[in-house]
Amino acid sequence: MLQPFFSALSFLTIVRVPPTWCGDKTALSRSLDWYAVVGLLIGAVMALLDHLLCATIPGTLLSSALLVIALIAVSGGLHIDGVADSADAFMSSRDRDTMLTIMKDSRVGAMGALTLTGLLLIKFAALASLASEARWPVILLTPLAGRVALVLPLVSLPYARPGGLATLSHQQAEPRHAWLAVSLLLVTALMMLQGRGLIIAALVLLATLLFGRYCRGKIGGFTGDTLGATCELAELVTLIAAVLVLPHGGLS
């Protein structure tokens, strides 16, 4: 019964899980139930790491920079790569087939590099702007929001390109997967940040749905790269919304 969980953990993070624990491709296709749980675990680890960094390093600037790097590293750069590829494709002003070809190119173009730079700068600035008492609940919520956002396109959008690992998950995706993931996000946001947490979660979900609609208009659905971009967008919106919604970046 835990094979789908270990499959999700292995797929979404750099944690080395014995292959026998993960099962076969069927377990991977059934791992959607666990995406949000893995996101919550990542958030807990990141919150603990930030506590240790802030207790060791004076100020929050360096701690915030190191945490941004840790958020990228925990997934092996999988999602950040999707941001670059999606930006290069969508900003190329080409037709659908050409954009899909650009996404498969491993090289990073100018638009991808600029988008990554902006993303990392804003994430760093948002983290550094949070009041000390708001940091750990927001950091806990951020990876959770990103992994919940991965589920929504799988449930609501067609797959734009045949083949690939995302096909397996897409074939098994059902509305209940989205409801489970969103429910965990809303409950966690409410527990951590009260009513303001629900506002943050609502903004994340809105941004995810709007980006999904944008992807559908551009390429007819989603790809593995746009899933990665969706995850990073959800994390970015979580951090920006926290700075804007929480008074002075804090809880009171």
Short mmCIF file of C-alpha atoms in Angstrom, two decimals:
data_model
loop_
_atom_site.label_atom_id
_atom_site.label_comp_id
_atom_site.label_asym_id
_atom_site.label_seq_id
_atom_site.Cartn_x
_atom_site.Cartn_y
_atom_site.Cartn_z
CA MET A 1 0.00 0.00 0.00
CA LEU A 2 2.93 2.37 0.57
CA GLN A 3 4.50 1.78 -2.84
CA PRO A 4 2.68 4.80 -4.37
CA PHE A 5 3.97 6.98 -1.51
CA PHE A 6 7.58 5.90 -2.00
CA SER A 7 7.12 6.27 -5.75
CA ALA A 8 5.95 9.87 -5.27
CA LEU A 9 8.80 10.55 -2.84
CA SER A 10 11.37 9.19 -5.27
CA PHE A 11 9.89 11.06 -8.25
CA LEU A 12 9.45 14.45 -6.57
CA THR A 13 12.62 14.56 -4.47
CA ILE A 14 16.26 13.52 -4.52
CA VAL A 15 15.66 11.01 -1.72
CA ARG A 16 17.09 7.64 -2.74
CA VAL A 17 14.40 5.03 -2.26
CA PRO A 18 15.07 1.32 -2.92
CA PRO A 19 13.39 0.41 -6.24
CA THR A 20 11.54 -2.48 -4.60
CA TRP A 21 9.83 0.03 -2.28
CA CYS A 22 8.54 2.06 -5.23
CA GLY A 23 6.96 -0.75 -7.21
CA ASP A 24 6.46 -0.59 -10.95
CA LYS A 25 4.97 2.01 -13.30
CA THR A 26 1.53 1.21 -11.92
CA ALA A 27 2.61 2.48 -8.49
CA LEU A 28 3.90 5.68 -10.10
CA SER A 29 0.58 6.21 -11.85
CA ARG A 30 -1.20 5.76 -8.48
CA SER A 31 1.11 8.12 -6.59
CA LEU A 32 -1.00 11.25 -7.12
CA ASP A 33 -2.70 10.70 -3.75
CA TRP A 34 0.67 11.33 -2.11
CA TYR A 35 1.93 14.41 -3.97
CA ALA A 36 0.53 16.82 -1.39
CA VAL A 37 1.85 14.70 1.49
CA VAL A 38 5.34 14.72 -0.04
CA GLY A 39 5.02 18.49 -0.43
CA LEU A 40 4.13 18.81 3.25
CA LEU A 41 7.14 16.67 4.22
CA ILE A 42 9.41 18.84 2.09
CA GLY A 43 7.96 21.90 3.77
CA ALA A 44 8.64 20.47 7.22
CA VAL A 45 12.26 19.72 6.31
CA MET A 46 12.71 23.19 4.80
CA ALA A 47 11.19 24.86 7.88
CA LEU A 48 13.59 22.93 10.13
CA LEU A 49 16.52 23.81 7.89
CA ASP A 50 15.56 27.49 7.98
CA HIS A 51 15.33 27.39 11.77
CA LEU A 52 18.85 25.97 11.96
CA LEU A 53 20.17 28.51 9.45
CA CYS A 54 18.59 31.48 11.21
CA ALA A 55 19.89 30.24 14.57
CA THR A 56 23.41 30.01 13.15
CA ILE A 57 23.67 32.92 10.72
CA PRO A 58 23.02 36.54 11.78
CA GLY A 59 20.22 38.21 9.85
CA THR A 60 17.95 36.58 7.27
CA LEU A 61 19.54 37.49 3.92
CA LEU A 62 22.02 34.64 3.71
CA SER A 63 19.57 32.18 5.28
CA SER A 64 16.96 33.14 2.69
CA ALA A 65 19.42 32.70 -0.18
CA LEU A 66 20.48 29.27 1.08
CA LEU A 67 16.86 28.22 1.53
CA VAL A 68 16.03 29.16 -2.06
CA ILE A 69 18.90 26.93 -3.18
CA ALA A 70 17.66 24.13 -0.91
CA LEU A 71 14.16 24.36 -2.39
CA ILE A 72 15.67 23.84 -5.84
CA ALA A 73 18.03 21.10 -4.72
CA VAL A 74 15.38 19.00 -2.96
CA SER A 75 13.77 18.21 -6.32
CA GLY A 76 17.06 17.88 -8.19
CA GLY A 77 16.26 21.02 -10.19
CA LEU A 78 13.42 19.17 -11.94
CA HIS A 79 10.87 21.96 -11.66
CA ILE A 80 13.23 24.86 -12.26
CA ASP A 81 14.27 23.21 -15.53
CA GLY A 82 10.60 23.22 -16.55
CA VAL A 83 10.44 26.97 -15.91
CA ALA A 84 13.33 27.65 -18.28
CA ASP A 85 12.00 25.38 -21.03
CA SER A 86 8.47 26.75 -20.75
CA ALA A 87 9.67 30.35 -20.84
CA ASP A 88 11.82 29.73 -23.91
CA ALA A 89 8.89 28.09 -25.68
CA PHE A 90 6.06 30.44 -24.72
CA MET A 91 8.07 33.61 -25.34
CA SER A 92 9.29 32.46 -28.74
CA SER A 93 6.07 33.54 -30.53
CA ARG A 94 6.16 30.31 -32.54
CA ASP A 95 3.47 27.81 -33.48
CA ARG A 96 2.41 24.97 -31.19
CA ASP A 97 4.62 22.26 -32.69
CA THR A 98 7.69 24.50 -32.62
CA MET A 99 7.04 25.40 -28.99
CA LEU A 100 6.84 21.72 -28.07
CA THR A 101 10.13 21.15 -29.89
CA ILE A 102 11.77 24.03 -28.01
CA MET A 103 10.68 22.48 -24.72
CA LYS A 104 12.54 19.29 -25.59
CA ASP A 105 15.77 21.24 -26.21
CA SER A 106 18.07 20.86 -23.20
CA ARG A 107 19.71 24.23 -23.83
CA VAL A 108 18.53 27.34 -21.95
CA GLY A 109 17.76 30.37 -24.08
CA ALA A 110 17.71 34.05 -23.22
CA MET A 111 14.04 34.09 -22.16
CA GLY A 112 14.55 31.06 -19.96
CA ALA A 113 17.59 32.59 -18.29
CA LEU A 114 15.81 35.90 -17.67
CA THR A 115 12.75 34.14 -16.24
CA LEU A 116 14.87 32.01 -13.92
CA THR A 117 16.76 35.07 -12.71
CA GLY A 118 13.55 36.93 -11.96
CA LEU A 119 12.00 33.92 -10.24
CA LEU A 120 14.97 33.36 -7.94
CA LEU A 121 15.34 37.06 -7.10
CA ILE A 122 11.67 37.41 -6.17
CA LYS A 123 11.69 34.22 -4.10
CA PHE A 124 14.76 35.43 -2.23
CA ALA A 125 13.35 38.92 -1.66
CA ALA A 126 10.02 37.53 -0.46
CA LEU A 127 11.64 35.13 1.98
CA ALA A 128 13.92 37.85 3.32
CA SER A 129 10.91 40.15 3.79
CA LEU A 130 9.02 37.76 6.06
CA ALA A 131 8.89 38.52 9.76
CA SER A 132 10.62 35.93 11.92
CA GLU A 133 7.38 34.52 13.36
CA ALA A 134 5.91 34.09 9.87
CA ARG A 135 8.86 32.32 8.29
CA TRP A 136 8.30 28.75 9.41
CA PRO A 137 4.56 28.50 8.61
CA VAL A 138 5.04 30.15 5.20
CA ILE A 139 8.05 27.94 4.41
CA LEU A 140 6.03 24.89 5.45
CA LEU A 141 3.20 25.94 3.16
CA THR A 142 5.32 26.81 0.11
CA PRO A 143 6.43 23.33 -1.09
CA LEU A 144 2.98 21.96 -0.23
CA ALA A 145 1.38 24.54 -2.51
CA GLY A 146 3.81 23.67 -5.28
CA ARG A 147 3.07 19.92 -5.16
CA VAL A 148 -0.67 20.49 -4.92
CA ALA A 149 -0.38 22.63 -8.05
CA LEU A 150 1.17 19.67 -9.87
CA VAL A 151 -2.02 17.66 -9.43
CA LEU A 152 -4.48 20.18 -10.86
CA PRO A 153 -3.24 20.20 -14.50
CA LEU A 154 -3.04 16.41 -14.47
CA VAL A 155 -6.72 16.30 -13.57
CA SER A 156 -8.08 19.22 -15.58
CA LEU A 157 -5.95 19.47 -18.75
CA PRO A 158 -5.19 17.17 -21.69
CA TYR A 159 -1.61 16.04 -22.23
CA ALA A 160 -0.12 18.03 -25.08
CA ARG A 161 2.52 15.50 -26.08
CA PRO A 162 2.16 11.70 -26.35
CA GLY A 163 4.52 9.52 -24.34
CA GLY A 164 6.56 10.39 -21.27
CA LEU A 165 6.19 9.74 -17.55
CA ALA A 166 3.42 12.30 -17.19
CA THR A 167 1.20 10.16 -19.42
CA LEU A 168 1.01 7.45 -16.76
CA SER A 169 -0.14 9.85 -14.05
CA HIS A 170 -2.50 11.65 -16.41
CA GLN A 171 -4.25 8.42 -17.33
CA GLN A 172 -4.96 7.69 -13.66
CA ALA A 173 -5.80 11.27 -12.62
CA GLU A 174 -9.30 11.72 -11.24
CA PRO A 175 -11.14 14.68 -9.67
CA ARG A 176 -10.76 13.06 -6.23
CA HIS A 177 -6.98 13.50 -6.50
CA ALA A 178 -7.44 17.23 -6.91
CA TRP A 179 -9.95 17.43 -4.06
CA LEU A 180 -7.65 15.53 -1.70
CA ALA A 181 -4.65 17.72 -2.57
CA VAL A 182 -6.57 20.99 -2.33
CA SER A 183 -8.18 19.93 0.95
CA LEU A 184 -4.80 19.30 2.54
CA LEU A 185 -3.57 22.68 1.29
CA LEU A 186 -6.58 24.52 2.70
CA VAL A 187 -6.51 22.74 6.06
CA THR A 188 -2.77 23.33 6.46
CA ALA A 189 -3.08 26.99 5.44
CA LEU A 190 -5.91 27.51 7.92
CA MET A 191 -4.03 25.82 10.76
CA MET A 192 -0.78 27.67 10.10
CA LEU A 193 -1.98 31.16 9.17
CA GLN A 194 -5.69 31.26 10.04
CA GLY A 195 -7.92 33.18 7.63
CA ARG A 196 -5.00 34.83 5.89
CA GLY A 197 -3.69 31.40 5.06
CA LEU A 198 -6.90 30.65 3.19
CA ILE A 199 -6.43 33.85 1.18
CA ILE A 200 -2.90 32.75 0.28
CA ALA A 201 -4.12 29.29 -0.71
CA ALA A 202 -6.93 30.77 -2.81
CA LEU A 203 -4.47 32.99 -4.68
CA VAL A 204 -2.24 29.98 -5.35
CA LEU A 205 -5.13 27.95 -6.73
CA LEU A 206 -6.29 30.87 -8.88
CA ALA A 207 -2.81 31.39 -10.31
CA THR A 208 -2.51 27.66 -11.02
CA LEU A 209 -5.82 27.53 -12.86
CA LEU A 210 -5.03 30.68 -14.88
CA PHE A 211 -1.63 29.33 -15.89
CA GLY A 212 -3.26 26.05 -16.88
CA ARG A 213 -5.69 27.95 -19.09
CA TYR A 214 -2.75 29.84 -20.60
CA CYS A 215 -0.92 26.58 -21.34
CA ARG A 216 -4.01 25.12 -22.96
CA GLY A 217 -4.29 28.15 -25.22
CA LYS A 218 -0.61 27.96 -26.15
CA ILE A 219 0.02 24.25 -26.66
CA GLY A 220 -3.32 22.57 -26.11
CA GLY A 221 -2.65 21.25 -22.61
CA PHE A 222 0.27 20.50 -20.34
CA THR A 223 3.68 18.87 -20.62
CA GLY A 224 6.23 17.78 -18.04
CA ASP A 225 7.92 21.16 -18.42
CA THR A 226 4.75 23.15 -17.80
CA LEU A 227 4.08 21.00 -14.74
CA GLY A 228 7.46 22.05 -13.36
CA ALA A 229 6.67 25.67 -14.16
CA THR A 230 3.30 25.31 -12.42
CA CYS A 231 5.00 24.04 -9.26
CA GLU A 232 7.44 26.95 -9.23
CA LEU A 233 4.66 29.46 -9.95
CA ALA A 234 2.63 28.15 -7.01
CA GLU A 235 5.63 28.48 -4.69
CA LEU A 236 6.31 31.99 -5.97
CA VAL A 237 2.69 33.10 -5.48
CA THR A 238 2.69 31.62 -1.96
CA LEU A 239 5.69 33.70 -0.96
CA ILE A 240 4.50 36.91 -2.62
CA ALA A 241 1.01 36.54 -1.19
CA ALA A 242 2.42 35.93 2.29
CA VAL A 243 4.38 39.17 2.15
CA LEU A 244 1.31 41.09 0.94
CA VAL A 245 -1.35 39.44 3.11
CA LEU A 246 0.43 39.03 6.43
CA PRO A 247 0.70 42.36 8.26
CA HIS A 248 4.28 43.58 7.97
CA GLY A 249 5.17 40.06 6.86
CA GLY A 250 4.08 38.72 10.26
CA LEU A 251 1.09 37.03 11.90
CA SER A 252 -0.26 39.90 13.98
#
